[in-house]
Amino acid sequence: MDKTKLRQQALFIRTSLFDQGFLDEQFIQLEELQDDVNPNFVEEIVTLFYSDSVRLIYNIERGLMSNPPNFTKLDDFMHQFKGSCSSIGAKKVKTECSRFSEYCAAENFEGCFMTFQQINVEYTTLKKKLQTYFQVSITFNVIFW
Amino acid sequence: MDNGCFSSPRRDFPAGLRVLVVDDDPTWLKILEKMLKKCNYEVTTCCLARHALNLLRERKDGYDIVISDVNMPDMDGFKLLEHVGLEMDLPVIMMSVDGETSRVMKGVQHGACDYLLKPIRMKELRNIWQHVFRKRIHEAKEFESFESFESIHLMRNGSELSDEGNLFAVEDVTSTKKRKDADNKHDDKECMDPSSAKKARVVWSVDLHQKFVKAVNQIGFDKVGPKKILDLMNVPWLTRENVASHLQKYRLYLIRIQKENDRRSSSSGMKHSDFPSKDLGSFGFQNPVNKQQNDVSTDSYNYSDGSLHLPTVENKNYEGDKGSVSQFTIAKKGRPLTGNVTDSNMRESSRVGLNQPFAQSEGNHAVFDCSLPTQYSWTEVPNMQLKEEHKSLVHLEDSFNQMPLHGKQHHIQVDQSQSVASISSAPSITEEEVPACIEAKPLFSDFKNDRSSSVNSIGNAVDTFPIQPGSLAMNAQSLEPISTTNSGLKAHGYNNLSCISDVEIYQRNLLLGGEAASAPLDEDLHFQWLQGECYNMNFGLQNIGMSEYYDPGLIAEAPSHLYDSADYSVIDQGLFIA
């Protein structure tokens, strides 16, 4: 019963992540890469992404703080960040990244700034959800082989 | 397909294909590594373009194909592409999250044999061997056809011009012509063994190239031809075919330089006006004595004769090469010769005429030739004027040299031995940008802790897990005790989540200055626990986001999806079973 419930929860979280547009097909690719050699591959990748993307976000932040703002640079940084987001299939974050790039192209600082806030929201939301998901999955895997 | 004749070096081809992956994004690097390994390829990963080039040079025949990202902080992917094409003549696949036609076109122009869009699917990687195979076939035929070309040439009235004309043509046309000729000429000898195909690939060291250029200059650029050059060069093992293909590349390069020069001279206000062409300058061929250049190159390579060219692409904080490289757009088909060329050097080069050597990469060779250890030059130390003295500075972005992130460029010197670190640990830090390589020591102490913890936490995720039941059991409904338990775990900078607002975070970041945008490590953890949300899973992540964007809405959402109290207790029990 416990086992089933856990499993159900894990599946539920996963499904909702896709249904609600948080994740895209890339995440499935990661899951397919997971095997005996790398049994926690997906989680490792997500962890790696979240820890590495901090610096990318930081770069963007710094870029936004510079005066006058350098939109080319900002766009470059965002490009990097977006590329990284694509690695885990962070769909919503990527969408916001694209919006940010559009504002950069239009040299609309306000737009950039607002979008960046939104990016952070999506980024964090996804992080929490994934953490929960892994929590449950690993619980299930560890406890109930 | 004459498979029977043209055999691959390895019997189980494409398995064991030796792939070099270059990407500054460690996440992608890891994913690609895994994907390629699943394809049974032999994978080497690299997060620095410079490092990749060194690897390629060290093991001249060590790789079959290179996959590289387009946007990298230390060097533009297109530049790397050119280098690889020029020096090693390996097929290069470009990758990018940007699929704009212009970019893809640029990739093709620079000689990429394919352009993949991120996110990359595994099925796309499965077929990359075709590029290797195709190249081998092509080289085999090229080898043959060059010989036949030469024989035709001998029969003519010494009109090497026609020969040149052929060579000078766009590669495709030439190749087609060659192939046609080849097909006509040697029906009998379609069997090429791979070793001869491989022989066609000559690595043009700086010495060799100097000889080449000298010969070209001596003959007179207009009258030059492969045979004449070969005779003058007096390099016994070099074949006419080698010279011919090199000449072709050289011509293309020069044309490109010329065009670039024209383009640049008409534009103004360029940032990199103080940068000479790294390629041209690098060999200091501006004075025939082959002195090192006085200018700073755009690329972060170290160049000839031990003189160090430091890139100062921009007097800004951010990564150097990219800015300047992006200016460089023109590329010929096939193997473009070199990458960055900047303003002043362009002019210089055009002044001096066409007798410029190319391939800054060969400058790198010079580095090796001069027995200098592998060097990285700091990408964006601005205003590093290249002096004539042989100052071999080794610049490695060593993250341990804590760099102030206040936008000041400064000169970073690192212990050389450290610089030649393992592949995965070569950091590339732009002044403002935080280092790319996850394996590299992180930039800031906090960051470092987090990083190392993060790495640890990955491994320990499961280990630490069993501890959690205890905490959960204790703290089924309460929040506080969990935090203390967690402090025993590998917890990271979690701040007092409840009281930190967005503004504060930003301010704190400003105050922290050089620190990563993270809350400082704070052992005193105060978690805001979503009801029932088990949050002990440490991803070793900086928790900026957490603190800033703690949203009650999210909390409300979670339990309804995840757990109600009943479920929570289920988990509770479940954990206890462990």
XYZ file of C-alpha atoms in Angstrom:
723
model
C 0.000 0.000 0.000
C 2.750 2.374 0.941
C 4.684 1.306 -2.021
C 1.820 1.867 -4.345
C 1.027 5.216 -2.896
C 4.576 6.372 -3.208
C 4.786 5.223 -6.718
C 1.524 6.860 -7.528
C 2.687 10.085 -6.074
C 5.879 10.003 -8.043
C 3.985 9.321 -11.205
C 1.462 11.984 -10.412
C 4.090 14.622 -9.899
C 5.819 13.633 -13.047
C 2.682 13.697 -15.109
C 1.622 17.031 -13.762
C 5.017 18.472 -14.521
C 4.471 17.607 -18.135
C 0.828 18.488 -18.255
C 1.368 21.859 -16.748
C 4.112 22.610 -19.175
C 6.986 22.689 -16.784
C 8.923 20.042 -18.600
C 9.241 19.032 -22.177
C 10.492 16.100 -24.126
C 14.092 16.624 -23.187
C 13.312 15.392 -19.716
C 12.149 12.143 -21.173
C 15.388 11.923 -23.101
C 17.224 12.188 -19.829
C 15.105 9.483 -18.340
C 15.896 7.268 -21.270
C 19.567 7.804 -20.687
C 19.275 6.566 -17.163
C 20.534 3.036 -16.828
C 22.429 0.733 -14.559
C 25.610 2.608 -15.121
C 23.986 5.866 -14.120
C 20.940 4.978 -12.083
C 20.416 8.523 -10.843
C 21.258 10.201 -14.059
C 18.257 12.463 -14.282
C 18.657 13.736 -10.796
C 22.342 14.287 -11.314
C 21.706 16.294 -14.412
C 19.051 18.387 -12.755
C 21.305 19.015 -9.816
C 24.140 19.934 -12.089
C 21.907 22.277 -14.000
C 20.643 24.050 -10.957
C 24.022 24.486 -9.456
C 25.665 25.614 -12.646
C 22.895 27.912 -13.738
C 23.385 30.010 -10.637
C 26.363 31.643 -12.210
C 24.496 32.190 -15.441
C 21.676 33.865 -13.608
C 24.199 35.864 -11.739
C 25.701 37.078 -14.954
C 22.337 38.211 -16.145
C 21.698 39.939 -12.880
C 24.945 41.769 -13.100
C 24.140 42.659 -16.623
C 20.860 44.129 -15.563
C 22.559 46.157 -12.930
C 25.062 47.719 -15.216
C 24.419 51.194 -16.332
C 23.826 51.708 -19.152
C 22.614 48.217 -19.851
C 24.445 46.341 -22.524
C 21.766 44.474 -24.378
C 24.126 42.505 -26.494
C 25.793 41.130 -23.466
C 22.530 40.486 -21.790
C 21.370 38.606 -24.779
C 24.529 36.549 -24.798
C 24.120 35.650 -21.195
C 20.530 34.802 -21.676
C 21.467 32.684 -24.619
C 23.820 30.739 -22.441
C 21.223 30.338 -19.780
C 18.596 29.289 -22.227
C 20.902 26.716 -23.675
C 21.389 25.332 -20.237
C 17.679 25.251 -19.541
C 17.156 23.271 -22.669
C 19.308 20.549 -21.199
C 16.747 19.520 -18.649
C 13.702 20.468 -20.635
C 12.727 23.416 -18.488
C 9.938 24.481 -20.771
C 8.419 27.430 -18.999
C 11.772 28.860 -18.115
C 12.807 28.612 -21.711
C 9.713 30.441 -22.833
C 10.533 33.281 -20.518
C 14.085 33.272 -21.777
C 12.837 33.770 -25.284
C 10.732 36.655 -24.146
C 13.730 38.147 -22.467
C 15.694 37.891 -25.668
C 12.946 39.689 -27.500
C 13.075 42.525 -25.023
C 16.809 42.622 -25.415
C 16.462 42.934 -29.125
C 14.011 45.767 -28.588
C 16.367 47.242 -26.000
C 13.541 47.433 -23.571
C 15.118 47.351 -20.191
C 11.888 47.360 -18.274
C 10.682 44.398 -20.222
C 13.937 42.608 -19.618
C 13.782 43.254 -15.959
C 10.212 42.108 -15.564
C 10.823 39.027 -17.611
C 13.844 38.225 -15.573
C 11.715 38.257 -12.458
C 9.398 35.877 -14.137
C 12.278 33.658 -15.149
C 13.349 33.413 -11.588
C 9.879 32.483 -10.513
C 9.617 29.725 -13.048
C 13.109 28.571 -12.348
C 12.464 28.275 -8.657
C 9.081 26.722 -9.027
C 10.453 24.034 -11.219
C 13.258 23.440 -8.841
C 10.931 22.845 -5.974
C 8.754 20.557 -7.955
C 11.656 18.544 -9.180
C 13.081 18.289 -5.738
C 9.848 16.902 -4.488
C 9.645 14.569 -7.377
C 13.087 13.180 -6.824
C 12.451 12.959 -3.170
C 9.485 10.776 -3.704
C 11.042 8.748 -6.469
C 14.149 8.054 -4.575
C 12.221 7.206 -1.516
C 10.381 4.721 -3.541
C 13.492 3.343 -5.166
C 15.517 3.163 -2.050
C 12.920 1.698 0.145
C 11.118 -0.482 -2.219
C 13.526 -1.760 -4.721
C 29.792 2.214 -51.910
C 33.091 0.537 -52.336
C 33.015 -0.760 -48.897
C 35.126 -3.686 -49.654
C 37.994 -1.536 -50.731
C 37.691 1.304 -48.345
C 37.895 -0.258 -44.972
C 37.668 1.666 -41.803
C 40.489 1.539 -39.362
C 38.376 -0.190 -36.792
C 36.553 -3.294 -37.589
C 33.515 -2.409 -35.597
C 33.133 1.057 -37.009
C 31.329 3.191 -36.067
C 31.643 1.802 -32.592
C 34.626 3.222 -30.844
C 34.447 6.409 -32.843
C 36.569 8.894 -30.983
C 34.584 11.971 -30.312
C 35.736 15.159 -28.728
C 32.932 17.239 -27.284
C 33.489 20.875 -26.504
C 30.903 22.836 -24.609
C 31.150 25.340 -21.843
C 27.899 24.144 -20.347
C 28.711 21.318 -17.969
C 25.169 20.034 -17.959
C 25.165 19.552 -21.678
C 28.614 18.145 -21.574
C 27.473 15.453 -19.245
C 24.364 14.696 -21.223
C 26.247 14.478 -24.478
C 28.849 12.296 -22.930
C 26.212 9.909 -21.793
C 24.457 9.934 -25.117
C 27.622 9.316 -27.051
C 28.666 6.559 -24.738
C 25.354 4.934 -25.363
C 26.198 5.019 -29.020
C 29.342 3.108 -28.149
C 31.562 5.982 -29.020
C 34.701 6.888 -27.216
C 34.054 10.246 -25.665
C 36.318 12.962 -24.440
C 34.747 16.062 -23.011
C 36.145 19.506 -22.769
C 34.680 22.701 -21.543
C 37.278 25.008 -22.934
C 37.861 25.500 -26.603
C 41.467 26.216 -26.034
C 41.907 23.072 -24.125
C 40.214 21.193 -26.850
C 42.649 22.524 -29.384
C 45.525 21.515 -27.222
C 44.143 18.060 -26.926
C 43.727 17.829 -30.620
C 47.229 18.965 -31.221
C 48.746 16.711 -28.661
C 47.120 13.705 -30.113
C 47.207 14.468 -33.761
C 45.427 11.369 -34.706
C 43.565 10.877 -31.525
C 40.101 11.908 -32.530
C 37.797 11.226 -35.372
C 35.285 13.958 -34.970
C 34.689 17.065 -32.946
C 31.390 18.329 -31.645
C 31.401 21.866 -30.451
C 29.022 24.417 -29.135
C 28.800 27.694 -30.939
C 28.634 30.019 -27.984
C 31.538 29.590 -25.709
C 33.046 32.243 -23.549
C 36.679 31.637 -24.261
C 36.452 31.220 -27.972
C 33.824 31.406 -30.549
C 32.787 28.020 -31.764
C 33.254 29.075 -35.336
C 36.784 29.971 -34.674
C 37.452 26.646 -33.133
C 35.813 25.135 -36.119
C 38.196 26.853 -38.419
C 41.183 25.865 -36.418
C 40.224 22.282 -36.327
C 39.481 22.262 -39.983
C 42.709 23.921 -40.809
C 45.069 22.095 -38.577
C 43.579 18.748 -38.088
C 41.137 18.537 -40.880
C 38.616 16.754 -38.755
C 34.900 16.909 -39.304
C 33.296 19.311 -36.888
C 29.706 19.396 -35.836
C 28.344 22.582 -34.370
C 25.643 22.790 -31.758
C 23.544 25.609 -30.532
C 20.256 26.378 -28.957
C 19.850 29.012 -31.604
C 18.592 27.642 -34.829
C 18.441 30.800 -36.806
C 19.168 30.323 -40.433
C 21.900 32.897 -40.447
C 23.724 31.087 -37.711
C 23.408 27.759 -39.348
C 24.602 29.264 -42.548
C 27.551 30.721 -40.796
C 28.354 27.331 -39.438
C 28.277 25.773 -42.827
C 30.330 28.587 -44.243
C 32.949 28.034 -41.647
C 33.115 24.446 -42.602
C 30.890 22.647 -40.179
C 29.784 19.364 -41.504
C 26.596 19.519 -39.501
C 24.701 21.846 -37.265
C 22.650 20.431 -34.436
C 20.077 22.259 -32.439
C 19.819 21.936 -28.735
C 18.152 20.061 -27.212
C 19.925 17.326 -29.046
C 18.331 13.972 -29.535
C 20.279 10.845 -29.265
C 19.261 9.686 -32.680
C 21.025 12.692 -34.111
C 24.207 11.623 -32.454
C 23.945 8.089 -33.604
C 24.603 9.105 -37.152
C 27.534 11.408 -36.724
C 29.848 8.669 -37.904
C 28.693 9.363 -41.424
C 30.675 12.564 -41.433
C 33.816 10.725 -40.555
C 33.190 8.130 -43.177
C 32.357 10.655 -45.810
C 35.479 12.558 -45.127
C 37.629 9.517 -45.459
C 36.138 8.643 -48.751
C 36.565 12.162 -49.916
C 40.148 12.290 -48.825
C 40.857 9.070 -50.542
C 39.505 10.402 -53.750
C 41.182 13.711 -53.285
C 44.448 11.995 -52.941
C 43.891 10.174 -56.128
C 42.633 13.105 -58.044
C 45.388 15.360 -56.988
C 47.831 12.989 -58.432
C 45.940 12.899 -61.620
C 45.669 16.637 -61.631
C 49.343 16.939 -61.321
C 49.941 14.632 -64.157
C 47.625 16.640 -66.324
C 49.441 19.728 -65.270
C 52.743 18.323 -66.325
C 51.392 17.595 -69.683
C 50.220 21.095 -70.154
C 52.469 23.954 -71.106
C 53.578 24.648 -67.595
C 50.472 26.634 -67.169
C 50.094 26.230 -63.541
C 47.514 28.869 -63.622
C 44.903 26.549 -64.829
C 45.836 24.213 -62.134
C 45.559 26.974 -59.656
C 42.342 27.999 -61.178
C 40.966 24.640 -60.411
C 42.252 24.691 -56.964
C 41.083 28.132 -56.447
C 37.543 27.316 -57.233
C 35.015 26.868 -54.604
C 35.648 23.650 -52.909
C 32.496 21.976 -53.951
C 33.046 22.563 -57.585
C 36.577 21.454 -57.199
C 35.587 18.410 -55.336
C 33.003 17.520 -57.894
C 35.496 17.980 -60.621
C 37.982 15.935 -58.760
C 35.520 13.258 -58.138
C 34.555 13.139 -61.743
C 38.127 13.000 -62.804
C 38.888 10.526 -60.178
C 36.097 8.340 -61.298
C 37.219 8.553 -64.863
C 40.826 8.157 -64.197
C 41.127 5.343 -61.833
C 38.530 2.752 -62.226
C 41.146 0.297 -61.364
C 42.349 1.930 -58.311
C 39.289 2.769 -56.377
C 40.615 0.802 -53.548
C 42.189 3.128 -51.122
C 43.288 1.844 -47.895
C 42.572 4.071 -44.984
C 46.168 4.688 -44.244
C 46.642 6.611 -47.436
C 43.509 8.532 -46.787
C 44.960 9.414 -43.468
C 48.247 10.383 -44.998
C 46.478 13.136 -46.819
C 45.938 14.828 -43.551
C 49.006 16.815 -42.834
C 49.338 18.938 -39.821
C 50.788 22.223 -40.785
C 53.063 23.253 -38.027
C 54.211 26.775 -37.865
C 57.601 25.871 -39.252
C 56.073 24.120 -42.147
C 53.735 26.912 -42.782
C 56.526 29.431 -42.630
C 58.360 27.497 -45.273
C 55.236 27.429 -47.281
C 54.697 31.143 -47.068
C 58.312 31.844 -47.777
C 58.087 29.751 -50.856
C 54.922 31.475 -51.910
C 56.479 34.858 -51.430
C 59.546 33.839 -53.291
C 57.662 32.577 -56.237
C 55.329 35.472 -56.242
C 51.807 34.972 -55.214
C 50.368 35.249 -58.645
C 52.627 32.693 -60.154
C 52.510 30.225 -57.363
C 51.639 26.616 -57.849
C 51.834 23.513 -55.734
C 54.786 22.020 -57.507
C 56.867 25.146 -57.350
C 56.070 25.566 -53.701
C 56.889 22.016 -52.946
C 60.212 22.256 -54.672
C 61.140 25.381 -52.833
C 60.047 24.110 -49.511
C 62.264 21.138 -49.791
C 60.338 19.002 -47.382
C 60.816 15.451 -48.479
C 57.795 13.882 -46.936
C 55.411 16.520 -48.152
C 53.409 15.708 -51.208
C 52.150 17.983 -53.864
C 48.697 17.104 -52.821
C 49.378 18.388 -49.350
C 50.725 21.614 -50.684
C 47.911 22.013 -53.105
C 45.222 21.676 -50.545
C 47.062 23.923 -48.186
C 47.478 26.486 -50.901
C 43.809 26.369 -51.575
C 43.023 27.036 -47.980
C 45.531 29.769 -47.873
C 43.973 31.494 -50.810
C 40.545 31.245 -49.331
C 41.838 32.632 -46.138
C 43.475 35.556 -47.804
C 40.372 36.383 -49.712
C 38.442 36.290 -46.554
C 40.917 38.535 -44.843
C 40.695 40.907 -47.710
C 36.973 41.037 -47.564
C 37.032 41.404 -43.873
C 39.454 44.188 -44.222
C 37.282 45.964 -46.697
C 34.334 45.528 -44.525
C 36.083 46.771 -41.489
C 37.660 49.727 -43.029
C 34.244 50.908 -43.923
C 32.803 50.525 -40.497
C 33.628 52.612 -37.557
C 33.415 52.595 -33.888
C 34.384 49.077 -33.473
C 35.246 47.951 -30.128
C 38.171 45.958 -31.073
C 40.072 48.463 -32.923
C 43.032 47.797 -30.805
C 43.145 44.245 -31.752
C 45.215 43.086 -34.522
C 44.318 40.077 -36.373
C 45.329 37.385 -34.169
C 46.042 35.203 -37.022
C 48.225 37.481 -38.895
C 49.785 39.056 -35.974
C 50.451 35.926 -34.235
C 53.227 34.940 -36.424
C 54.569 38.359 -36.596
C 54.869 37.785 -40.203
C 54.353 41.369 -40.735
C 58.025 41.650 -40.496
C 59.527 38.877 -42.378
C 61.781 37.943 -39.612
C 58.820 36.401 -37.974
C 58.882 38.396 -34.880
C 56.076 38.146 -32.537
C 53.516 40.719 -32.956
C 53.148 43.747 -30.921
C 49.516 43.772 -30.964
C 47.075 42.134 -28.873
C 45.164 39.508 -30.506
C 41.575 38.997 -30.215
C 41.896 35.436 -29.513
C 43.065 34.203 -26.291
C 45.722 32.101 -27.785
C 49.320 32.388 -27.144
C 51.232 32.848 -30.216
C 54.439 32.360 -31.866
C 57.855 32.513 -30.479
C 56.868 32.554 -26.968
C 55.402 35.939 -27.142
C 52.143 36.051 -25.531
C 49.157 37.430 -27.126
C 46.561 38.252 -24.746
C 43.182 38.904 -25.924
C 41.717 42.133 -25.018
C 38.810 41.994 -27.175
C 36.936 44.490 -25.244
C 37.663 46.739 -22.448
C 34.763 45.366 -20.753
C 34.037 42.841 -18.246
C 32.605 40.123 -20.156
C 34.018 37.453 -22.181
C 36.450 38.538 -24.769
C 36.487 36.461 -27.787
C 32.929 36.345 -28.453
C 32.576 40.001 -28.975
C 35.261 40.231 -31.494
C 34.556 37.046 -33.172
C 31.068 37.976 -33.807
C 32.398 40.645 -36.035
C 33.953 38.120 -38.172
C 31.498 36.747 -40.534
C 32.975 36.069 -43.846
C 33.964 32.600 -44.511
C 34.743 30.663 -47.527
C 33.507 27.290 -48.205
C 35.360 24.331 -47.100
C 37.979 25.039 -44.641
C 38.228 28.614 -43.799
C 41.602 29.348 -42.655
C 41.398 31.302 -39.579
C 39.195 33.036 -37.223
C 39.394 36.409 -35.852
C 40.737 39.230 -37.664
C 40.409 42.631 -36.263
C 40.721 46.115 -37.407
C 44.206 47.312 -37.134
C 45.765 44.100 -38.006
C 43.608 43.780 -40.979
C 44.890 47.013 -42.223
C 48.344 46.029 -41.414
C 47.977 42.853 -43.197
C 46.588 44.450 -46.220
C 49.434 46.834 -46.176
C 51.943 44.164 -46.093
C 50.223 42.384 -48.822
C 49.219 38.907 -49.305
C 52.211 37.401 -47.815
C 50.634 36.874 -44.555
C 50.740 33.652 -42.878
C 47.578 32.428 -41.569
C 46.264 30.206 -38.986
C 46.807 31.518 -35.626
C 46.501 28.050 -34.571
C 49.865 27.599 -35.916
C 50.872 30.187 -33.524
C 49.862 27.785 -30.975
C 52.005 25.325 -32.621
C 54.729 27.753 -32.266
C 54.097 27.656 -28.654
C 54.728 24.040 -28.669
C 57.613 24.356 -30.922
C 59.180 26.717 -28.556
C 58.778 24.147 -25.918
C 56.440 26.195 -24.006
C 54.129 24.340 -21.850
C 50.530 24.230 -22.628
C 49.172 27.579 -22.013
C 45.906 29.159 -21.686
C 45.692 32.783 -22.019
C 43.244 34.676 -20.112
C 40.404 35.454 -22.305
C 39.660 38.862 -21.307
C 42.423 40.584 -19.691
C 42.173 43.797 -21.464
C 44.927 46.091 -22.422
C 47.480 43.461 -22.246
C 49.777 44.770 -24.769
C 51.910 42.293 -26.402
C 55.466 43.130 -25.979
C 58.289 41.925 -27.997
C 60.007 40.389 -25.110
C 59.478 36.756 -24.694
C 57.230 36.906 -21.859
C 55.558 33.676 -21.734
C 52.798 34.298 -19.425
C 50.554 31.549 -18.639
C 47.150 32.618 -18.006
C 44.789 30.215 -16.742
C 41.606 31.219 -15.337
C 42.166 29.761 -12.046
C 39.180 30.147 -10.022
C 41.190 30.085 -6.942
C 42.487 33.425 -7.834
C 39.499 35.083 -6.567
C 38.588 37.649 -9.041
C 36.673 40.618 -7.995
C 33.549 40.740 -9.904
C 33.441 44.383 -9.972
C 34.152 44.702 -13.539
C 37.784 45.304 -13.252
C 39.873 43.452 -15.622
C 43.018 42.271 -14.203
C 45.792 40.064 -15.017
C 45.680 36.661 -13.706
C 48.612 34.431 -13.661
C 48.496 30.972 -12.607
C 50.889 28.305 -11.999
C 51.461 26.572 -15.250
C 51.369 23.138 -13.925
C 48.004 23.878 -12.630
C 46.929 25.103 -15.936
C 47.531 21.885 -17.637
C 45.013 20.236 -15.565
C 42.817 17.433 -16.550
C 40.325 18.003 -19.191
C 37.402 18.401 -17.042
C 38.952 20.750 -14.654
C 40.048 23.486 -16.917
C 38.068 26.411 -15.868
C 37.328 29.284 -18.029
C 36.397 32.299 -16.193
C 35.503 35.487 -17.762
C 35.831 38.401 -15.582
C 32.251 38.902 -14.957
C 31.055 35.600 -16.001
C 31.286 32.851 -13.645
C 33.296 29.827 -14.661
C 31.902 27.346 -16.968
C 33.203 24.083 -15.806
C 31.404 22.524 -13.021
C 34.318 20.369 -12.189
C 36.536 23.335 -11.947
C 37.083 24.830 -8.637
C 34.470 27.391 -8.256
C 34.979 31.009 -8.296
C 34.061 32.021 -4.877
C 34.519 30.429 -1.611
C 30.849 30.215 -0.965
C 30.238 29.099 -4.374
C 32.960 26.614 -3.965
C 31.478 25.186 -0.904
C 28.217 24.934 -2.574
C 29.672 23.417 -5.599
C 31.646 20.834 -3.844
C 28.746 20.180 -1.635
C 26.559 19.911 -4.592
C 28.814 17.368 -6.092
C 28.883 15.552 -2.868
C 25.255 15.826 -2.373
C 24.580 14.123 -5.594
C 26.410 11.170 -4.398
C 25.003 11.379 -1.005
C 21.486 12.047 -1.898
C 20.556 8.570 -1.144
C 22.866 8.274 1.764
C 21.478 11.172 3.553
C 18.067 10.143 2.841
C 17.668 7.660 5.606
C 18.393 10.367 8.059
C 15.405 12.158 6.957
C 12.868 9.773 8.202
C 14.070 10.539 11.620
C 13.573 14.181 11.152
C 10.334 13.685 9.470
C 9.133 11.459 12.151
C 10.059 13.935 14.737
C 8.700 16.820 12.939
C 5.631 15.631 11.364
C 4.007 18.936 11.717
C 6.586 21.259 13.021
C 9.157 23.063 11.052
C 11.921 24.158 13.285
C 13.556 20.939 14.360
C 13.955 19.884 10.812
C 16.253 22.690 10.185
C 18.602 21.619 12.885
C 18.626 18.131 11.603
C 19.294 19.391 8.200
C 22.213 21.352 9.335
C 23.749 18.039 10.019
C 23.173 17.093 6.469
C 24.845 18.659 3.604
C 22.756 21.656 3.638
C 23.705 24.739 1.947
C 23.120 28.361 2.153
C 19.561 28.444 3.104
C 18.592 31.643 4.475
C 15.902 32.607 6.735
C 13.451 32.184 4.012
C 10.544 33.823 5.528
C 12.028 37.206 5.936
C 14.001 37.735 2.832
C 12.446 39.710 0.141
C 13.476 40.085 -3.425
C 14.940 43.470 -2.864
C 17.058 42.274 -0.045
C 18.419 39.512 -2.089
C 19.453 41.860 -4.785
C 20.976 44.215 -2.329
C 22.763 41.452 -0.670
C 24.130 40.349 -3.943
C 25.389 43.776 -4.557
C 26.976 43.889 -1.173
C 28.500 40.552 -1.556
C 30.087 41.835 -4.631
C 32.279 39.107 -5.796
C 30.279 36.350 -4.447
C 28.002 34.270 -6.414
C 24.456 35.299 -6.354
C 23.596 33.156 -3.511
C 22.660 33.554 0.001
C 25.691 33.163 2.112
C 26.206 29.876 3.694
C 24.181 29.856 6.714
C 24.198 26.954 8.968
C 21.304 28.230 10.854
C 18.614 26.882 8.724
C 15.152 27.977 8.926
C 13.050 26.187 6.591
C 9.684 27.095 5.620
C 8.266 23.774 5.081
C 5.481 23.357 2.769
C 3.074 21.241 4.573
C 4.082 17.759 4.119
C 6.568 18.538 1.434
C 9.647 16.588 2.110
C 12.365 18.927 1.336
C 15.373 17.261 2.663
C 16.589 16.358 -0.697
C 19.539 18.522 -1.068
C 20.559 19.229 -4.495
C 23.397 21.174 -3.188
C 21.938 24.185 -4.732
C 22.170 27.734 -3.875
C 18.941 28.657 -2.463
C 18.513 32.106 -3.730
C 15.453 31.311 -5.568
C 13.954 29.599 -2.653
C 14.248 32.511 -0.402
C 13.097 35.035 -2.829
C 10.253 33.366 -4.313
C 8.666 31.615 -1.548
C 5.139 31.777 -2.556
C 2.322 30.757 -0.360
C 0.384 29.939 -3.429
C 2.821 27.255 -4.141
C 2.469 25.831 -0.755
C -1.210 25.669 -1.049
C -0.811 23.930 -4.289
C 1.597 21.350 -3.203
C -0.206 19.506 -0.549
C -3.262 19.090 -2.597
C -1.220 17.509 -5.250
C 1.241 15.701 -3.219
C 0.283 14.822 0.185
C -2.471 15.276 2.535
C -1.786 14.552 6.094
C -2.747 10.981 5.616
C -0.290 10.610 2.844
C 2.326 12.257 4.790
C 2.050 9.714 7.466
C 2.217 7.057 4.853
C 5.498 8.339 3.733
C 6.483 8.702 7.252
C 5.910 5.089 7.884
C 7.422 4.160 4.641
C 10.565 5.902 5.562
C 10.635 4.256 8.828
C 10.633 0.915 7.248
C 14.010 1.746 5.895
